[in-house]
Amino acid sequence: MTESGEVSKLDEYIRNASQTINGLLERVFDASQTDVTAEAARYSLIAGGKRIRPILLLLTGDLLEAERESLMPFACAIEMIHTYSLIHDDLPCMDDDTLRRGRPTCHVRYSEATALLAGDALLNGAYELILEQCSRSTPGAMRAGIYIAECAGIKGMIGGQSEDIATNCIHITTDRLYSIHRKKTGALIHASIMVPFVYLCEPGDKEEVRLALESFSGHLGLSFQIKDDLLDASSTSEQMGKTVGKDEADGKATFVTVFGYEEAERLFHAEALETYRALDSLANMGYDTALLVALTQKLHEREK
Ligand code: GRG
């Protein structure tokens, strides 16, 4: 369990980091751009997401004593890729959702065509940030950029979404359910945690640390998704700021629709336990994990 001092340190860290992240995102899609697609991208990006992925990236960077400024473009790029994925996921051709981050979804507020373009613009903007950093930085920046592209692409998030669409029923194997969510939700969380390591370390360096971070990120991706499924089954749309209960109504495979609520809760606790084990092993190597432990706990106890 984290001490209350760690909780308030984390809250302050999140406040400061979110300010910096939001400042950079505001500059990328600034309000002076009058084009409707830029306005729609900004509408979704500045709509009050929790900024979990960039904060995880910055905290892991601090743990490894990386220079924060050189990681900022990657942190913001991942948030832009995440936001594009939510816009596209909400489209009528995918989940057909009307509420996101407490507001009408991008295609409801604008139009389907504009929402599609807004997602594309966010994705391109993300790679602009990454490539700018690559052009002025070390080989580590290139390694980090390639890592993000792989995690966001067909071997990662897009691949998971594709598998999910192809498996539109609750009669699937456990292996396939885990595979979908390791990629669809897990890959970007994994990238957020691994980017500082990949940025700093050559292949083959600090294998023990890499394995511990991979274990932490893998289990956190799954615990985050199972928690999302539990909240979807037990909360209201007002609490969550997005439509809830739709997965069950649509016959989608989630941890709750496949295993039932109680078993999903058990699976959640099993994944959560492994996140703390991985963080313990990093602490045993001498790393200061206090804020990452506090954030992990906050994610596991979240109400939205
Ligand atoms: C369309 C290529 C493409 C991919 C979509 C990530 C994804 C793949 C779809 C999102 C579906 C979904 C709601 C999954 C549950 C877990 C999840 C990613 C929740 C949203 O992330 P939060 O809670 O959201 O970090 P905020 O709004 O706080 O950023």
mmCIF file of C-alpha atoms and ligand atoms in Angstrom:
data_model
loop_
_atom_site.group_PDB
_atom_site.id
_atom_site.type_symbol
_atom_site.label_atom_id
_atom_site.label_comp_id
_atom_site.label_asym_id
_atom_site.label_seq_id
_atom_site.Cartn_x
_atom_site.Cartn_y
_atom_site.Cartn_z
ATOM 1 C CA MET A 1 0.000 0.000 0.000
ATOM 2 C CA THR A 2 1.231 3.518 -0.717
ATOM 3 C CA GLU A 3 1.642 6.111 2.034
ATOM 4 C CA SER A 4 -0.610 9.194 1.945
ATOM 5 C CA GLY A 5 2.531 11.323 1.345
ATOM 6 C CA GLU A 6 3.148 9.401 -1.881
ATOM 7 C CA VAL A 7 -0.476 9.979 -2.956
ATOM 8 C CA SER A 8 -0.192 13.745 -2.556
ATOM 9 C CA LYS A 9 3.242 13.730 -4.277
ATOM 10 C CA LEU A 10 1.648 11.802 -7.137
ATOM 11 C CA ASP A 11 -1.301 14.218 -7.355
ATOM 12 C CA GLU A 12 1.131 17.121 -7.574
ATOM 13 C CA TYR A 13 3.210 15.264 -10.174
ATOM 14 C CA ILE A 14 0.079 14.581 -12.264
ATOM 15 C CA ARG A 15 -1.011 18.249 -12.005
ATOM 16 C CA ASN A 16 2.390 19.551 -13.135
ATOM 17 C CA ALA A 17 2.952 16.930 -15.835
ATOM 18 C CA SER A 18 -0.591 17.389 -17.223
ATOM 19 C CA GLN A 19 0.001 21.142 -17.470
ATOM 20 C CA THR A 20 3.188 20.608 -19.486
ATOM 21 C CA ILE A 21 1.597 17.910 -21.675
ATOM 22 C CA ASN A 22 -1.528 20.013 -22.308
ATOM 23 C CA GLY A 23 0.638 23.059 -23.084
ATOM 24 C CA LEU A 24 2.521 21.163 -25.792
ATOM 25 C CA LEU A 25 -0.657 19.573 -27.206
ATOM 26 C CA GLU A 26 -2.312 23.034 -27.321
ATOM 27 C CA ARG A 27 0.652 24.302 -29.351
ATOM 28 C CA VAL A 28 0.413 21.422 -31.847
ATOM 29 C CA PHE A 29 -3.325 21.974 -32.427
ATOM 30 C CA ASP A 30 -3.593 25.652 -31.490
ATOM 31 C CA ALA A 31 -6.909 27.490 -31.516
ATOM 32 C CA SER A 32 -5.810 29.822 -34.349
ATOM 33 C CA GLN A 33 -6.154 26.952 -36.878
ATOM 34 C CA THR A 34 -9.593 27.582 -38.339
ATOM 35 C CA ASP A 35 -9.786 24.468 -40.511
ATOM 36 C CA VAL A 36 -12.685 22.291 -39.339
ATOM 37 C CA THR A 37 -10.550 19.130 -39.159
ATOM 38 C CA ALA A 38 -7.977 20.905 -36.967
ATOM 39 C CA GLU A 39 -10.844 22.175 -34.795
ATOM 40 C CA ALA A 40 -12.280 18.644 -34.498
ATOM 41 C CA ALA A 41 -8.863 17.163 -33.608
ATOM 42 C CA ARG A 42 -8.454 19.846 -30.942
ATOM 43 C CA TYR A 43 -12.004 19.212 -29.670
ATOM 44 C CA SER A 44 -11.138 15.570 -28.928
ATOM 45 C CA LEU A 45 -7.548 16.133 -27.800
ATOM 46 C CA ILE A 46 -8.231 18.922 -25.312
ATOM 47 C CA ALA A 47 -11.377 17.259 -23.971
ATOM 48 C CA GLY A 48 -10.028 16.199 -20.577
ATOM 49 C CA GLY A 49 -8.577 12.720 -21.014
ATOM 50 C CA LYS A 50 -6.762 11.391 -17.959
ATOM 51 C CA ARG A 51 -3.341 11.593 -19.764
ATOM 52 C CA ILE A 52 -2.414 8.217 -18.264
ATOM 53 C CA ARG A 53 -0.066 7.170 -21.054
ATOM 54 C CA PRO A 54 2.133 10.308 -21.183
ATOM 55 C CA ILE A 55 2.265 10.389 -17.374
ATOM 56 C CA LEU A 56 3.349 6.730 -17.278
ATOM 57 C CA LEU A 57 6.019 7.574 -19.848
ATOM 58 C CA LEU A 58 7.341 10.549 -17.851
ATOM 59 C CA LEU A 59 7.317 8.610 -14.570
ATOM 60 C CA THR A 60 9.252 5.722 -16.137
ATOM 61 C CA GLY A 61 11.643 8.301 -17.610
ATOM 62 C CA ASP A 62 12.201 9.741 -14.120
ATOM 63 C CA LEU A 63 12.738 6.250 -12.698
ATOM 64 C CA LEU A 64 15.498 5.672 -15.270
ATOM 65 C CA GLU A 65 16.816 9.236 -14.819
ATOM 66 C CA ALA A 66 16.206 10.205 -18.448
ATOM 67 C CA GLU A 67 16.148 13.871 -19.427
ATOM 68 C CA ARG A 68 12.472 14.876 -19.404
ATOM 69 C CA GLU A 69 12.605 17.402 -22.256
ATOM 70 C CA SER A 70 13.787 14.844 -24.812
ATOM 71 C CA LEU A 71 10.948 12.460 -23.839
ATOM 72 C CA MET A 72 8.144 15.049 -24.014
ATOM 73 C CA PRO A 73 7.544 14.712 -27.798
ATOM 74 C CA PHE A 74 7.109 10.943 -27.386
ATOM 75 C CA ALA A 75 4.741 11.396 -24.432
ATOM 76 C CA CYS A 76 2.556 13.805 -26.424
ATOM 77 C CA ALA A 77 2.752 11.704 -29.598
ATOM 78 C CA ILE A 78 1.395 8.685 -27.689
ATOM 79 C CA GLU A 79 -1.498 10.776 -26.310
ATOM 80 C CA MET A 80 -2.289 11.958 -29.866
ATOM 81 C CA ILE A 81 -2.242 8.366 -31.172
ATOM 82 C CA HIS A 82 -4.479 7.311 -28.262
ATOM 83 C CA THR A 83 -6.945 10.133 -29.023
ATOM 84 C CA TYR A 84 -7.036 9.264 -32.739
ATOM 85 C CA SER A 85 -7.786 5.632 -31.814
ATOM 86 C CA LEU A 86 -10.708 6.732 -29.618
ATOM 87 C CA ILE A 87 -12.145 8.968 -32.384
ATOM 88 C CA HIS A 88 -11.961 6.143 -34.923
ATOM 89 C CA ASP A 89 -13.191 3.547 -32.412
ATOM 90 C CA ASP A 90 -16.307 5.676 -31.797
ATOM 91 C CA LEU A 91 -17.229 5.946 -35.513
ATOM 92 C CA PRO A 92 -20.466 4.303 -36.721
ATOM 93 C CA CYS A 93 -18.407 1.755 -38.719
ATOM 94 C CA MET A 94 -16.729 0.610 -35.465
ATOM 95 C CA ASP A 95 -18.348 0.990 -32.021
ATOM 96 C CA ASP A 96 -20.865 3.673 -33.050
ATOM 97 C CA ASP A 97 -20.609 5.619 -29.785
ATOM 98 C CA THR A 98 -22.091 9.005 -29.029
ATOM 99 C CA LEU A 99 -20.351 9.968 -25.754
ATOM 100 C CA ARG A 100 -16.599 10.249 -25.036
ATOM 101 C CA ARG A 101 -14.679 12.103 -22.341
ATOM 102 C CA GLY A 102 -18.039 13.435 -21.126
ATOM 103 C CA ARG A 103 -18.907 15.097 -24.447
ATOM 104 C CA PRO A 104 -20.544 14.123 -27.748
ATOM 105 C CA THR A 105 -18.096 12.010 -29.791
ATOM 106 C CA CYS A 106 -16.153 13.732 -32.557
ATOM 107 C CA HIS A 107 -18.361 12.486 -35.431
ATOM 108 C CA VAL A 108 -21.540 13.483 -33.545
ATOM 109 C CA ARG A 109 -20.200 16.991 -32.851
ATOM 110 C CA TYR A 110 -18.783 17.408 -36.389
ATOM 111 C CA SER A 111 -19.404 14.760 -39.069
ATOM 112 C CA GLU A 112 -18.159 11.271 -39.864
ATOM 113 C CA ALA A 113 -15.876 12.556 -42.598
ATOM 114 C CA THR A 114 -14.409 15.245 -40.352
ATOM 115 C CA ALA A 115 -13.913 12.785 -37.478
ATOM 116 C CA LEU A 116 -12.102 10.379 -39.796
ATOM 117 C CA LEU A 117 -9.814 13.204 -40.956
ATOM 118 C CA ALA A 118 -9.334 14.498 -37.402
ATOM 119 C CA GLY A 119 -8.070 11.038 -36.361
ATOM 120 C CA ASP A 120 -5.759 10.958 -39.398
ATOM 121 C CA ALA A 121 -4.481 14.463 -38.563
ATOM 122 C CA LEU A 122 -3.709 13.424 -34.975
ATOM 123 C CA LEU A 123 -1.824 10.341 -36.177
ATOM 124 C CA ASN A 124 0.207 12.395 -38.668
ATOM 125 C CA GLY A 125 0.817 15.067 -36.045
ATOM 126 C CA ALA A 126 2.155 12.394 -33.689
ATOM 127 C CA TYR A 127 4.725 11.241 -36.233
ATOM 128 C CA GLU A 128 5.672 14.866 -36.995
ATOM 129 C CA LEU A 129 6.570 15.297 -33.306
ATOM 130 C CA ILE A 130 8.493 12.009 -33.278
ATOM 131 C CA LEU A 131 10.401 12.752 -36.498
ATOM 132 C CA GLU A 132 11.283 16.282 -35.362
ATOM 133 C CA GLN A 133 12.795 14.764 -32.228
ATOM 134 C CA CYS A 134 14.637 12.140 -34.308
ATOM 135 C CA SER A 135 16.096 14.877 -36.533
ATOM 136 C CA ARG A 136 17.675 16.705 -33.621
ATOM 137 C CA SER A 137 18.544 13.868 -31.305
ATOM 138 C CA THR A 138 20.421 10.634 -30.646
ATOM 139 C CA PRO A 139 19.863 7.127 -32.139
ATOM 140 C CA GLY A 140 17.754 6.482 -29.037
ATOM 141 C CA ALA A 141 15.075 8.794 -30.446
ATOM 142 C CA MET A 142 14.920 6.739 -33.642
ATOM 143 C CA ARG A 143 14.659 3.507 -31.621
ATOM 144 C CA ALA A 144 11.836 5.030 -29.542
ATOM 145 C CA GLY A 145 9.977 6.253 -32.665
ATOM 146 C CA ILE A 146 10.143 2.839 -34.307
ATOM 147 C CA TYR A 147 8.971 1.203 -31.057
ATOM 148 C CA ILE A 148 5.895 3.467 -30.901
ATOM 149 C CA ALA A 149 5.094 2.815 -34.586
ATOM 150 C CA GLU A 150 5.257 -0.945 -34.001
ATOM 151 C CA CYS A 151 3.091 -0.830 -30.875
ATOM 152 C CA ALA A 152 0.484 1.414 -32.527
ATOM 153 C CA GLY A 153 0.456 -0.576 -35.788
ATOM 154 C CA ILE A 154 -0.690 -3.917 -37.112
ATOM 155 C CA LYS A 155 1.419 -5.914 -34.618
ATOM 156 C CA GLY A 156 -0.077 -3.851 -31.784
ATOM 157 C CA MET A 157 -3.103 -1.584 -31.333
ATOM 158 C CA ILE A 158 -4.467 -1.705 -34.899
ATOM 159 C CA GLY A 159 -3.917 -5.487 -35.016
ATOM 160 C CA GLY A 160 -5.849 -5.884 -31.747
ATOM 161 C CA GLN A 161 -8.707 -3.752 -33.029
ATOM 162 C CA SER A 162 -8.788 -5.804 -36.222
ATOM 163 C CA GLU A 163 -8.887 -9.101 -34.270
ATOM 164 C CA ASP A 164 -11.620 -7.665 -32.037
ATOM 165 C CA ILE A 165 -13.795 -6.726 -35.010
ATOM 166 C CA ALA A 166 -13.266 -10.168 -36.552
ATOM 167 C CA THR A 167 -14.340 -11.807 -33.251
ATOM 168 C CA ASN A 168 -17.643 -10.102 -32.680
ATOM 169 C CA CYS A 169 -19.071 -12.658 -30.279
ATOM 170 C CA ILE A 170 -18.548 -13.819 -26.709
ATOM 171 C CA HIS A 171 -17.742 -17.420 -27.690
ATOM 172 C CA ILE A 172 -14.010 -17.045 -28.009
ATOM 173 C CA THR A 173 -11.078 -18.776 -26.423
ATOM 174 C CA THR A 174 -9.371 -17.277 -23.383
ATOM 175 C CA ASP A 175 -6.115 -17.054 -25.373
ATOM 176 C CA ARG A 176 -7.763 -14.985 -28.085
ATOM 177 C CA LEU A 177 -9.428 -12.639 -25.599
ATOM 178 C CA TYR A 178 -6.067 -12.005 -23.912
ATOM 179 C CA SER A 179 -4.352 -11.609 -27.284
ATOM 180 C CA ILE A 180 -6.907 -8.987 -28.424
ATOM 181 C CA HIS A 181 -6.576 -6.893 -25.295
ATOM 182 C CA ARG A 182 -2.793 -7.244 -24.956
ATOM 183 C CA LYS A 183 -2.654 -5.548 -28.349
ATOM 184 C CA LYS A 184 -5.701 -3.286 -28.527
ATOM 185 C CA THR A 185 -5.370 -1.570 -25.139
ATOM 186 C CA GLY A 186 -2.099 -3.031 -23.875
ATOM 187 C CA ALA A 187 0.272 -2.127 -26.713
ATOM 188 C CA LEU A 188 0.091 1.652 -26.219
ATOM 189 C CA ILE A 189 0.407 1.311 -22.429
ATOM 190 C CA HIS A 190 3.379 -0.985 -23.031
ATOM 191 C CA ALA A 191 4.929 1.591 -25.416
ATOM 192 C CA SER A 192 4.447 4.370 -22.854
ATOM 193 C CA ILE A 193 6.425 2.422 -20.253
ATOM 194 C CA MET A 194 9.098 1.041 -22.601
ATOM 195 C CA VAL A 195 9.915 4.228 -24.572
ATOM 196 C CA PRO A 196 12.247 5.757 -21.949
ATOM 197 C CA PHE A 197 14.103 2.436 -21.651
ATOM 198 C CA VAL A 198 14.386 2.009 -25.436
ATOM 199 C CA TYR A 199 15.480 5.662 -25.736
ATOM 200 C CA LEU A 200 18.289 5.241 -23.195
ATOM 201 C CA CYS A 201 19.462 1.662 -23.768
ATOM 202 C CA GLU A 202 21.061 -0.100 -26.714
ATOM 203 C CA PRO A 203 19.607 -3.542 -27.563
ATOM 204 C CA GLY A 204 20.981 -6.075 -25.062
ATOM 205 C CA ASP A 205 21.660 -3.497 -22.322
ATOM 206 C CA LYS A 206 20.211 -3.941 -18.816
ATOM 207 C CA GLU A 207 18.216 -7.079 -19.667
ATOM 208 C CA GLU A 208 16.947 -7.484 -16.108
ATOM 209 C CA VAL A 209 15.445 -3.996 -16.130
ATOM 210 C CA ARG A 210 13.906 -4.521 -19.575
ATOM 211 C CA LEU A 211 12.243 -7.761 -18.426
ATOM 212 C CA ALA A 212 10.838 -6.105 -15.285
ATOM 213 C CA LEU A 213 9.455 -3.155 -17.287
ATOM 214 C CA GLU A 214 7.964 -5.518 -19.878
ATOM 215 C CA SER A 215 6.298 -7.522 -17.134
ATOM 216 C CA PHE A 216 4.972 -4.363 -15.444
ATOM 217 C CA SER A 217 3.612 -2.902 -18.686
ATOM 218 C CA GLY A 218 2.091 -6.176 -19.889
ATOM 219 C CA HIS A 219 0.218 -6.803 -16.648
ATOM 220 C CA LEU A 220 -0.787 -3.138 -16.304
ATOM 221 C CA GLY A 221 -2.310 -3.167 -19.812
ATOM 222 C CA LEU A 222 -4.428 -6.177 -18.864
ATOM 223 C CA SER A 223 -5.414 -4.955 -15.385
ATOM 224 C CA PHE A 224 -6.350 -1.581 -16.942
ATOM 225 C CA GLN A 225 -8.566 -3.270 -19.566
ATOM 226 C CA ILE A 226 -10.245 -5.677 -17.126
ATOM 227 C CA LYS A 227 -10.912 -2.765 -14.750
ATOM 228 C CA ASP A 228 -12.442 -0.879 -17.712
ATOM 229 C CA ASP A 229 -14.711 -3.862 -18.410
ATOM 230 C CA LEU A 230 -15.710 -4.079 -14.708
ATOM 231 C CA LEU A 231 -16.498 -0.352 -14.631
ATOM 232 C CA ASP A 232 -18.435 -0.663 -17.887
ATOM 233 C CA ALA A 233 -20.634 -3.292 -16.233
ATOM 234 C CA SER A 234 -21.099 -1.476 -12.914
ATOM 235 C CA SER A 235 -21.094 2.307 -13.578
ATOM 236 C CA THR A 236 -23.321 4.851 -15.234
ATOM 237 C CA SER A 237 -22.535 6.762 -18.434
ATOM 238 C CA GLU A 238 -22.502 9.995 -16.391
ATOM 239 C CA GLN A 239 -19.792 8.593 -14.087
ATOM 240 C CA MET A 240 -17.679 7.266 -16.953
ATOM 241 C CA GLY A 241 -18.182 10.090 -19.466
ATOM 242 C CA LYS A 242 -18.816 7.461 -22.146
ATOM 243 C CA THR A 243 -21.601 5.048 -23.038
ATOM 244 C CA VAL A 244 -21.613 2.003 -20.756
ATOM 245 C CA GLY A 245 -23.202 -1.449 -21.056
ATOM 246 C CA LYS A 246 -22.989 -1.318 -24.850
ATOM 247 C CA ASP A 247 -20.463 -4.161 -25.150
ATOM 248 C CA GLU A 248 -22.885 -6.595 -23.540
ATOM 249 C CA ALA A 249 -25.801 -5.303 -25.631
ATOM 250 C CA ASP A 250 -23.690 -5.678 -28.810
ATOM 251 C CA GLY A 251 -22.526 -9.192 -27.844
ATOM 252 C CA LYS A 252 -18.882 -8.034 -27.698
ATOM 253 C CA ALA A 253 -16.219 -10.154 -26.026
ATOM 254 C CA THR A 254 -15.052 -8.501 -22.808
ATOM 255 C CA PHE A 255 -13.666 -10.041 -19.627
ATOM 256 C CA VAL A 256 -17.098 -9.579 -18.023
ATOM 257 C CA THR A 257 -19.225 -10.899 -20.917
ATOM 258 C CA VAL A 258 -16.931 -13.919 -21.381
ATOM 259 C CA PHE A 259 -16.131 -14.849 -17.745
ATOM 260 C CA GLY A 260 -18.873 -13.137 -15.702
ATOM 261 C CA TYR A 261 -18.345 -10.288 -13.211
ATOM 262 C CA GLU A 262 -16.883 -12.265 -10.304
ATOM 263 C CA GLU A 263 -14.361 -14.206 -12.342
ATOM 264 C CA ALA A 264 -13.363 -10.999 -14.151
ATOM 265 C CA GLU A 265 -12.737 -9.437 -10.739
ATOM 266 C CA ARG A 266 -10.502 -12.385 -9.825
ATOM 267 C CA LEU A 267 -8.583 -12.076 -13.103
ATOM 268 C CA PHE A 268 -8.203 -8.342 -12.457
ATOM 269 C CA HIS A 269 -6.659 -8.975 -9.018
ATOM 270 C CA ALA A 270 -4.286 -11.588 -10.478
ATOM 271 C CA GLU A 271 -3.008 -9.093 -13.090
ATOM 272 C CA ALA A 272 -2.830 -6.278 -10.528
ATOM 273 C CA LEU A 273 -0.716 -8.455 -8.204
ATOM 274 C CA GLU A 274 1.785 -9.066 -11.012
ATOM 275 C CA THR A 275 2.147 -5.299 -11.643
ATOM 276 C CA TYR A 276 3.228 -4.815 -8.001
ATOM 277 C CA ARG A 277 5.573 -7.852 -8.226
ATOM 278 C CA ALA A 278 7.290 -6.324 -11.265
ATOM 279 C CA LEU A 279 7.611 -2.960 -9.499
ATOM 280 C CA ASP A 280 9.025 -4.739 -6.428
ATOM 281 C CA SER A 281 11.706 -6.343 -8.568
ATOM 282 C CA LEU A 282 12.656 -2.871 -9.923
ATOM 283 C CA ALA A 283 12.784 -1.542 -6.344
ATOM 284 C CA ASN A 284 15.061 -4.468 -5.411
ATOM 285 C CA MET A 285 17.409 -3.335 -8.210
ATOM 286 C CA GLY A 286 17.639 0.054 -6.481
ATOM 287 C CA TYR A 287 15.121 2.069 -8.522
ATOM 288 C CA ASP A 288 12.776 4.501 -6.801
ATOM 289 C CA THR A 289 9.367 3.109 -7.745
ATOM 290 C CA ALA A 290 7.262 5.011 -5.173
ATOM 291 C CA LEU A 291 5.361 7.209 -7.651
ATOM 292 C CA LEU A 292 4.847 4.405 -10.176
ATOM 293 C CA VAL A 293 3.425 2.243 -7.374
ATOM 294 C CA ALA A 294 1.114 5.112 -6.361
ATOM 295 C CA LEU A 295 -0.056 5.644 -9.965
ATOM 296 C CA THR A 296 -0.617 1.910 -10.491
ATOM 297 C CA GLN A 297 -2.711 1.809 -7.340
ATOM 298 C CA LYS A 298 -4.655 4.888 -8.468
ATOM 299 C CA LEU A 299 -5.413 3.198 -11.815
ATOM 300 C CA HIS A 300 -6.512 0.004 -10.090
ATOM 301 C CA GLU A 301 -8.821 1.910 -7.741
ATOM 302 C CA ARG A 302 -10.195 4.342 -10.336
ATOM 303 C CA GLU A 303 -13.907 4.995 -10.671
ATOM 304 C CA LYS A 304 -13.787 6.121 -14.353
HETATM 305 C C1 GRG B 1 -9.500 2.479 -34.012
HETATM 306 C C2 GRG B 1 -7.117 1.817 -34.594
HETATM 307 C C3 GRG B 1 -8.216 1.893 -33.620
HETATM 308 C C4 GRG B 1 -7.996 1.377 -32.410
HETATM 309 C C5 GRG B 1 -8.933 1.486 -31.302
HETATM 310 C C6 GRG B 1 -7.831 1.618 -27.907
HETATM 311 C C7 GRG B 1 -8.884 1.249 -28.883
HETATM 312 C C8 GRG B 1 -8.405 0.706 -30.164
HETATM 313 C C9 GRG B 1 -10.175 1.422 -28.640
HETATM 314 C C10 GRG B 1 -10.681 1.948 -27.367
HETATM 315 C C11 GRG B 1 -11.741 1.064 -26.862
HETATM 316 C C12 GRG B 1 -11.781 1.144 -25.402
HETATM 317 C C13 GRG B 1 -12.669 2.176 -24.810
HETATM 318 C C14 GRG B 1 -11.008 0.308 -24.671
HETATM 319 C C15 GRG B 1 -10.987 0.320 -23.210
HETATM 320 C C16 GRG B 1 -9.711 0.758 -22.599
HETATM 321 C C17 GRG B 1 -9.413 2.123 -23.012
HETATM 322 C C18 GRG B 1 -8.396 2.301 -24.065
HETATM 323 C C19 GRG B 1 -10.037 3.133 -22.409
HETATM 324 C C20 GRG B 1 -9.799 4.551 -22.726
HETATM 325 O O1 GRG B 1 -8.568 4.959 -22.193
HETATM 326 P P1 GRG B 1 -8.517 6.023 -20.998
HETATM 327 O O2 GRG B 1 -9.353 5.542 -19.853
HETATM 328 O O3 GRG B 1 -9.268 7.252 -21.700
HETATM 329 O O4 GRG B 1 -7.097 6.344 -20.730
HETATM 330 P P2 GRG B 1 -9.030 8.828 -21.505
HETATM 331 O O5 GRG B 1 -10.261 9.447 -22.129
HETATM 332 O O6 GRG B 1 -8.880 9.135 -20.055
HETATM 333 O O7 GRG B 1 -7.792 9.163 -22.301
#
